[in-house]
Short mmCIF file of C-alpha atoms in Angstrom, two decimals:
data_model
loop_
_atom_site.label_atom_id
_atom_site.label_comp_id
_atom_site.label_asym_id
_atom_site.label_seq_id
_atom_site.Cartn_x
_atom_site.Cartn_y
_atom_site.Cartn_z
CA MET F 1 6.14 -5.55 -16.89
CA LEU F 2 6.55 -1.83 -17.14
CA THR F 3 10.04 -1.20 -15.64
CA VAL F 4 12.21 1.75 -15.63
CA SER F 5 15.94 2.27 -16.09
CA HIS F 6 17.88 5.11 -14.43
CA PRO F 7 21.72 4.82 -13.68
CA ARG F 8 21.15 5.86 -10.00
CA VAL F 9 18.39 3.53 -9.38
CA ARG F 10 19.98 0.12 -8.63
CA ARG F 11 18.61 -3.48 -7.53
CA TYR F 12 20.41 -4.11 -4.38
CA GLU F 13 20.84 -7.89 -5.23
CA GLU F 14 22.64 -7.00 -8.52
CA LEU F 15 25.56 -5.07 -6.95
CA THR F 16 28.85 -6.08 -5.90
CA HIS F 17 30.84 -5.42 -2.66
CA GLY F 18 32.89 -3.24 -4.84
CA ASP F 19 29.69 -1.25 -5.93
CA ILE F 20 28.80 -0.93 -2.25
CA LYS F 21 32.09 0.53 -1.12
CA GLN F 22 31.98 3.20 -3.81
CA LEU F 23 28.64 4.53 -2.61
CA ASP F 24 28.17 7.72 -0.77
CA ARG F 25 25.98 6.04 1.84
CA LYS F 26 24.85 9.49 3.48
CA LYS F 27 23.33 10.33 -0.13
CA THR F 28 21.76 6.83 -0.60
CA MET F 29 18.13 5.89 0.06
CA VAL F 30 17.44 2.15 0.52
CA ILE F 31 13.75 1.06 -0.11
CA ALA F 32 12.33 -2.31 0.96
CA THR F 33 9.08 -3.58 -0.57
CA PHE F 34 6.74 -5.43 1.83
CA SER F 35 3.51 -6.70 0.28
CA PRO F 36 1.53 -9.78 0.33
CA LEU F 37 0.86 -12.87 -1.87
CA GLU F 38 -2.83 -12.44 -1.84
CA VAL F 39 -5.97 -13.49 -3.86
CA HIS F 40 -7.36 -10.84 -6.07
CA GLY F 41 -10.21 -12.59 -7.69
CA ASP F 42 -9.79 -15.10 -10.48
CA HIS F 43 -8.29 -12.61 -12.94
CA LEU F 44 -5.15 -10.98 -11.03
CA PRO F 45 -2.04 -12.48 -10.02
CA LEU F 46 -1.28 -13.50 -6.32
CA GLY F 47 1.52 -10.99 -6.37
CA GLN F 48 -0.60 -8.03 -7.28
CA ASP F 49 0.23 -5.95 -4.34
CA MET F 50 3.86 -6.84 -4.44
CA PHE F 51 4.12 -5.89 -8.15
CA GLU F 52 2.35 -2.61 -7.62
CA ALA F 53 4.47 -1.63 -4.62
CA TYR F 54 7.68 -2.50 -6.46
CA MET F 55 6.68 -0.66 -9.55
CA LEU F 56 5.72 2.33 -7.45
CA ALA F 57 9.04 2.29 -5.64
CA MET F 58 11.00 1.89 -8.88
CA HIS F 59 9.31 4.57 -10.81
CA THR F 60 9.30 7.07 -7.70
CA ALA F 61 13.07 6.42 -7.31
CA ALA F 62 13.74 7.28 -11.03
CA ALA F 63 11.61 10.51 -10.64
CA CYS F 64 13.50 11.48 -7.27
CA ALA F 65 16.88 10.54 -8.91
CA GLU F 66 16.09 13.25 -11.63
CA GLY F 67 15.37 15.91 -8.97
CA ASN F 68 18.15 14.78 -6.63
CA PRO F 69 21.44 14.44 -8.79
CA ASP F 70 23.52 13.77 -5.93
CA TRP F 71 21.49 10.86 -4.55
CA THR F 72 21.40 7.20 -5.24
CA PHE F 73 18.35 4.80 -4.67
CA LEU F 74 18.70 1.15 -3.85
CA LEU F 75 15.59 -1.20 -4.32
CA LEU F 76 15.74 -4.50 -2.19
CA ALA F 77 14.07 -7.62 -3.62
CA PRO F 78 10.29 -7.54 -2.60
CA ILE F 79 9.48 -9.36 0.64
CA PRO F 80 6.13 -11.44 0.65
CA ILE F 81 5.44 -10.61 4.35
CA ALA F 82 2.21 -8.82 5.06
CA CYS F 83 -0.84 -8.82 7.29
CA ASP F 84 -4.65 -8.68 6.79
CA SER F 85 -4.70 -10.63 3.55
CA VAL F 86 -8.03 -11.75 1.91
CA PRO F 87 -8.94 -15.03 3.85
CA GLN F 88 -9.06 -17.24 0.92
CA VAL F 89 -6.78 -20.34 0.11
CA GLY F 90 -3.94 -18.85 -1.86
CA SER F 91 -3.39 -15.89 0.45
CA VAL F 92 -0.28 -15.78 2.77
CA SER F 93 -0.74 -13.67 5.89
CA MET F 94 1.24 -13.14 9.11
CA PRO F 95 0.42 -11.06 12.36
CA GLY F 96 1.02 -7.37 12.42
CA TRP F 97 3.75 -7.50 15.12
CA PHE F 98 5.66 -9.97 12.71
CA VAL F 99 5.51 -7.46 9.88
CA ARG F 100 6.80 -4.75 12.06
CA ASP F 101 9.71 -6.87 13.62
CA THR F 102 10.75 -8.29 10.24
CA ALA F 103 10.79 -4.98 8.74
CA ILE F 104 13.06 -3.60 11.49
CA ARG F 105 15.39 -6.47 11.07
CA LEU F 106 15.70 -6.05 7.35
CA LEU F 107 16.63 -2.33 7.37
CA LYS F 108 18.61 -2.45 10.66
CA PRO F 109 21.97 -3.25 8.78
CA PHE F 110 21.52 -0.25 6.56
CA ALA F 111 20.72 2.03 9.41
CA LEU F 112 23.85 0.70 11.28
CA ALA F 113 25.78 1.41 8.05
CA GLY F 114 24.83 4.98 8.01
CA TYR F 115 22.57 5.23 4.86
CA GLY F 116 20.88 8.54 4.54
CA ARG F 117 17.38 7.57 4.18
CA LEU F 118 15.46 4.27 4.57
CA GLY F 119 11.84 3.51 3.25
CA TYR F 120 9.23 0.89 2.92
CA SER F 121 7.13 0.39 -0.17
CA SER F 122 3.84 -1.22 0.02
CA PHE F 123 0.47 -1.48 -1.90
CA HIS F 124 -1.75 -3.11 0.59
CA GLY F 125 -4.54 -1.50 2.50
CA GLY F 126 -4.60 -4.03 5.46
CA PRO F 127 -4.43 -1.62 8.47
CA ARG F 128 -2.22 -3.91 10.61
CA HIS F 129 0.18 -4.12 7.70
CA PHE F 130 0.94 -0.55 6.95
CA LEU F 131 0.79 0.40 10.74
CA GLY F 132 3.54 -2.35 11.20
CA LEU F 133 5.61 -0.69 8.60
CA GLU F 134 5.19 2.57 10.05
CA ALA F 135 5.95 1.32 13.61
CA ALA F 136 9.10 -0.24 12.17
CA ALA F 137 10.28 2.99 10.53
CA LYS F 138 9.57 4.92 13.77
CA ARG F 139 11.59 2.59 15.73
CA LEU F 140 14.62 2.75 13.35
CA THR F 141 14.49 6.49 13.22
CA ARG F 142 14.41 6.86 16.96
CA LYS F 143 17.03 4.13 17.88
CA PHE F 144 19.65 4.93 15.00
CA GLY F 145 19.04 8.37 13.97
CA VAL F 146 18.42 7.30 10.34
CA PRO F 147 15.21 8.86 8.93
CA THR F 148 12.96 5.97 7.74
CA ALA F 149 9.33 6.19 6.45
CA SER F 150 6.68 4.19 4.78
CA LEU F 151 6.04 5.43 1.28
CA PHE F 152 2.36 3.94 1.33
CA SER F 153 1.70 5.81 4.40
CA MET F 154 2.94 9.10 2.79
CA VAL F 155 0.39 8.38 -0.06
CA LEU F 156 -2.38 7.64 2.56
CA LYS F 157 -1.61 11.00 4.33
CA ARG F 158 -1.98 12.56 0.97
CA VAL F 159 -5.27 10.94 0.43
CA GLU F 160 -6.62 13.01 3.33
CA GLU F 161 -6.30 15.94 1.06
CA GLY F 162 -8.39 14.61 -1.83
CA ASN F 163 -9.45 11.48 -3.85
CA VAL F 164 -6.16 10.73 -5.67
CA PHE F 165 -7.46 8.06 -7.93
CA MET F 166 -10.14 10.32 -9.26
CA GLU F 167 -7.80 13.29 -9.45
CA GLY F 168 -5.44 11.19 -11.38
CA LEU F 169 -8.25 10.13 -13.83
CA LYS F 170 -9.58 13.57 -14.39
CA LYS F 171 -6.02 15.18 -14.74
CA ALA F 172 -5.30 12.81 -17.63
CA LEU F 173 -8.43 11.53 -19.25
CA SER F 174 -11.55 13.05 -20.87
CA ASP F 175 -14.99 12.25 -19.25
CA ASP F 176 -15.78 9.39 -21.79
CA GLN F 177 -12.59 7.50 -21.03
CA ILE F 178 -13.35 7.38 -17.30
CA LYS F 179 -15.50 4.39 -16.45
CA ILE F 180 -16.26 4.98 -12.83
CA ASP F 181 -17.54 7.92 -10.58
CA VAL F 182 -16.42 8.86 -7.06
CA GLU F 183 -19.24 6.81 -5.35
CA GLY F 184 -18.13 3.83 -7.39
CA LEU F 185 -14.54 4.42 -6.37
CA LYS F 186 -15.54 4.33 -2.65
CA LYS F 187 -16.79 0.73 -3.09
CA ASP F 188 -13.81 -0.41 -5.29
CA HIS F 189 -11.69 -1.83 -2.43
CA HIS F 190 -9.81 -4.88 -3.80
CA GLY F 191 -9.20 -6.46 -7.24
CA GLY F 192 -11.81 -4.15 -8.82
CA MET F 193 -11.59 -1.34 -11.33
CA VAL F 194 -8.55 0.44 -9.66
CA GLU F 195 -6.15 -2.74 -9.38
CA THR F 196 -7.25 -4.31 -12.59
CA SER F 197 -6.57 -1.08 -14.51
CA LEU F 198 -3.11 -0.78 -12.67
CA ALA F 199 -2.54 -4.33 -13.78
CA LEU F 200 -3.65 -3.80 -17.34
CA HIS F 201 -1.14 -0.86 -17.54
CA LEU F 202 1.88 -2.46 -15.56
CA TYR F 203 1.76 -5.98 -16.47
CA PRO F 204 -1.08 -7.01 -18.79
CA GLU F 205 0.54 -10.37 -19.58
CA LEU F 206 -0.40 -11.45 -16.06
CA VAL F 207 -4.26 -10.55 -16.14
CA ALA F 208 -6.59 -13.39 -17.06
CA PRO F 209 -8.81 -12.39 -20.04
CA SER F 210 -11.99 -13.08 -17.82
CA TRP F 211 -11.65 -9.60 -16.19
CA SER F 212 -13.69 -7.83 -18.66
CA GLU F 213 -16.72 -10.20 -18.09
CA MET F 214 -16.61 -10.14 -14.21
CA PRO F 215 -19.61 -8.62 -12.59
CA GLY F 216 -19.42 -6.12 -9.77
CA SER F 217 -18.95 -7.63 -6.57
CA VAL F 218 -19.94 -5.24 -3.67
CA PRO F 219 -22.03 -6.10 -0.58
CA GLU F 220 -25.06 -3.95 -0.44
CA ALA F 221 -24.87 -1.13 2.05
CA PRO F 222 -27.73 -0.71 4.55
CA ARG F 223 -27.58 2.94 4.54
CA LYS F 224 -25.93 5.92 2.72
CA GLY F 225 -22.26 6.30 3.65
CA SER F 226 -21.82 2.96 5.15
CA ASN F 227 -19.53 1.89 2.18
CA ASP F 228 -17.06 4.83 3.17
CA SER F 229 -13.32 3.84 3.40
CA PHE F 230 -10.51 5.64 5.04
CA LEU F 231 -8.67 5.25 1.66
CA TYR F 232 -10.88 8.21 0.24
CA SER F 233 -11.46 11.69 1.40
CA TYR F 234 -14.02 14.21 0.99
CA GLU F 235 -14.48 17.80 0.04
CA GLY F 236 -14.71 20.45 2.80
CA GLU F 237 -14.15 20.46 6.56
CA PRO F 238 -16.76 17.87 8.30
CA SER F 239 -18.59 18.79 11.27
CA LEU F 240 -18.29 16.63 14.39
CA VAL F 241 -21.38 14.77 13.57
CA GLU F 242 -20.34 14.16 9.98
CA MET F 243 -16.94 12.80 11.13
CA LEU F 244 -18.59 10.60 13.62
CA GLN F 245 -21.01 9.29 10.86
CA ARG F 246 -18.05 8.64 8.59
CA ASN F 247 -16.08 6.82 11.11
CA LYS F 248 -19.04 4.62 11.83
CA GLY F 249 -19.39 4.22 7.98
CA VAL F 250 -15.75 3.05 7.75
CA LEU F 251 -16.34 0.58 10.66
CA ASP F 252 -19.50 -0.68 8.94
CA SER F 253 -17.65 -1.02 5.59
CA PHE F 254 -14.82 -3.06 7.37
CA LYS F 255 -17.04 -5.50 9.07
CA ARG F 256 -19.10 -6.06 5.78
CA ALA F 257 -15.81 -6.59 3.92
CA ILE F 258 -14.61 -9.21 6.43
CA ARG F 259 -18.06 -11.18 5.61
CA HIS F 260 -17.67 -10.53 2.00
CA PHE F 261 -14.19 -11.97 1.61
CA ARG F 262 -15.05 -15.28 3.16
CA TYR F 263 -16.79 -16.14 -0.15
CA ASN F 264 -15.52 -13.55 -2.69
CA GLY F 265 -11.90 -12.86 -3.81
CA TYR F 266 -12.42 -9.34 -5.04
CA TYR F 267 -14.53 -6.35 -3.98
CA GLY F 268 -15.38 -3.86 -6.73
CA TYR F 269 -15.89 -3.49 -10.44
CA PRO F 270 -13.16 -5.05 -12.58
CA ALA F 271 -15.11 -4.89 -15.88
CA LEU F 272 -14.95 -1.12 -15.70
CA ALA F 273 -11.14 -1.10 -16.12
CA SER F 274 -8.91 -0.06 -18.56
CA ALA F 275 -5.10 0.37 -19.30
CA GLU F 276 -5.62 3.99 -20.05
CA GLN F 277 -7.15 4.50 -16.46
CA GLY F 278 -4.40 2.54 -14.99
CA LYS F 279 -1.79 4.67 -16.58
CA ALA F 280 -3.36 7.77 -15.42
CA MET F 281 -3.81 6.63 -11.84
CA PHE F 282 -0.31 5.15 -11.66
CA GLU F 283 1.42 8.23 -12.92
CA HIS F 284 -0.54 10.33 -10.38
CA LEU F 285 0.40 8.06 -7.70
CA VAL F 286 3.97 8.35 -8.60
CA GLU F 287 3.80 12.19 -8.85
CA LEU F 288 2.44 12.29 -5.31
CA THR F 289 4.81 9.85 -3.93
CA ASN F 290 7.74 11.62 -5.58
CA GLU F 291 6.67 14.99 -3.91
CA SER F 292 6.57 13.23 -0.64
CA VAL F 293 9.83 11.57 -0.84
CA ASN F 294 11.54 14.72 -2.05
CA GLU F 295 10.26 16.44 1.08
CA PHE F 296 11.50 13.53 3.02
CA ILE F 297 14.95 13.74 1.44
CA ARG F 298 15.03 17.40 2.25
CA ILE F 299 13.98 17.54 5.90
CA GLY F 300 14.25 13.96 7.11
CA ALA F 301 12.71 12.97 10.45
CA GLU F 302 10.91 16.27 10.92
CA MET F 303 8.36 15.14 8.25
CA ASP F 304 5.04 13.93 9.29
CA VAL F 305 4.93 10.55 7.48
CA HIS F 306 2.05 8.80 9.34
CA SER F 307 -1.02 7.53 7.96
CA PRO F 308 -4.65 8.73 9.32
CA LEU F 309 -4.70 5.38 11.62
CA TRP F 310 -1.43 5.82 13.33
CA LYS F 311 -2.97 6.52 16.65
CA LEU F 312 -4.25 2.95 16.62
CA ARG F 313 -0.94 1.25 16.34
CA THR F 314 -0.59 0.25 19.90
CA ILE F 315 -3.91 -1.88 19.72
CA ALA F 316 -3.34 -3.08 16.21
CA LEU F 317 0.11 -4.35 16.69
CA SER F 318 -0.26 -5.87 20.19
CA ARG F 319 -0.32 -9.61 20.43
CA PRO F 320 -3.52 -9.59 22.22
CA GLY F 321 -4.97 -7.32 19.66
CA ASN F 322 -3.83 -9.66 16.77
CA TRP F 323 -5.22 -12.73 18.59
CA ILE F 324 -8.64 -10.96 19.02
CA MET F 325 -8.59 -10.11 15.23
CA ASP F 326 -7.46 -13.43 13.94
CA HIS F 327 -9.53 -15.73 16.24
CA LEU F 328 -12.82 -13.72 16.96
CA ILE F 329 -13.16 -11.14 14.24
CA MET F 330 -11.53 -13.14 11.32
CA PRO F 331 -11.67 -16.84 12.20
CA MET F 332 -12.37 -17.74 8.64
CA GLN F 333 -8.66 -17.17 7.61
CA ARG F 334 -7.51 -19.72 10.45
CA GLU F 335 -10.40 -22.13 9.16
CA LEU F 336 -9.41 -21.82 5.60
CA HIS F 337 -5.70 -22.49 6.38
CA GLY F 338 -6.81 -25.50 8.34
CA GLU F 339 -8.83 -26.90 5.22
CA ALA F 340 -5.69 -26.43 3.29
CA GLY F 341 -3.81 -28.67 5.56
CA ALA F 342 -1.73 -25.84 7.27
#
């Protein structure tokens, strides 16, 4: 696994009480990783999102430590608590409000102890999941006065400004090394080219050899634009009509994905992956996250750290909203857990 070593990036569980007492807590950032154990096809590990999130936190912390020589970064051990996992046997999923409440409880002691900055790392696109982390960060910031943010949501906000995955590829690779185009990326949602490439770069020993022979698995779109995803942006300012069309495309894509994942463990094009593409995308993600965290360290709670879906948090995280999602919109997850004897 591609780890990084830096004297001011420490694994919290390896510290002693003496180490903690020597810290300048006002100049220390604590990062907790929340990502699921989740099916990513037959070729990627169940801990895919957790590994991606922890690696992103580790490499970002090392980059930030270089630019902020008076700051220390503490990484908590990854927590396998998440929402909106692929509804297949092997995935572990919780309600959005449970993600939020657990995230608050985990970092509350650090807020009370007066650490300078708190953060959540994740690499999971389930809306209720990252909104839960954003809501937890908001609560800690408001109640304890310690600036707290979701690193993944910082990246999602940057995604509004452009297609980060394609930007990373074009920045580092020649055209003949890039195996996918923008339209293909918009359909590569889970366990496809992007995540298989990241895995081949970060932890190739955990990728099953079958990845290179796996066919594309993408449900056919009934119309142009209906595979759109909020994870990707567009060039230029859209008109009101274009924005409405895009929003409907996102909704269509979400409903089609729910049906797709009942019988499929991945959504995209894993055979188009390569370690070179994974390296280019990961380094670009670290660069973007580093820029955001540096700004967060500098201005704290004044920074806008919310994802494009922040306005939907009240509905997404309410208990009635979660019941509707789990029992009416995604009943297959409950059924599959029942078949597994849960």
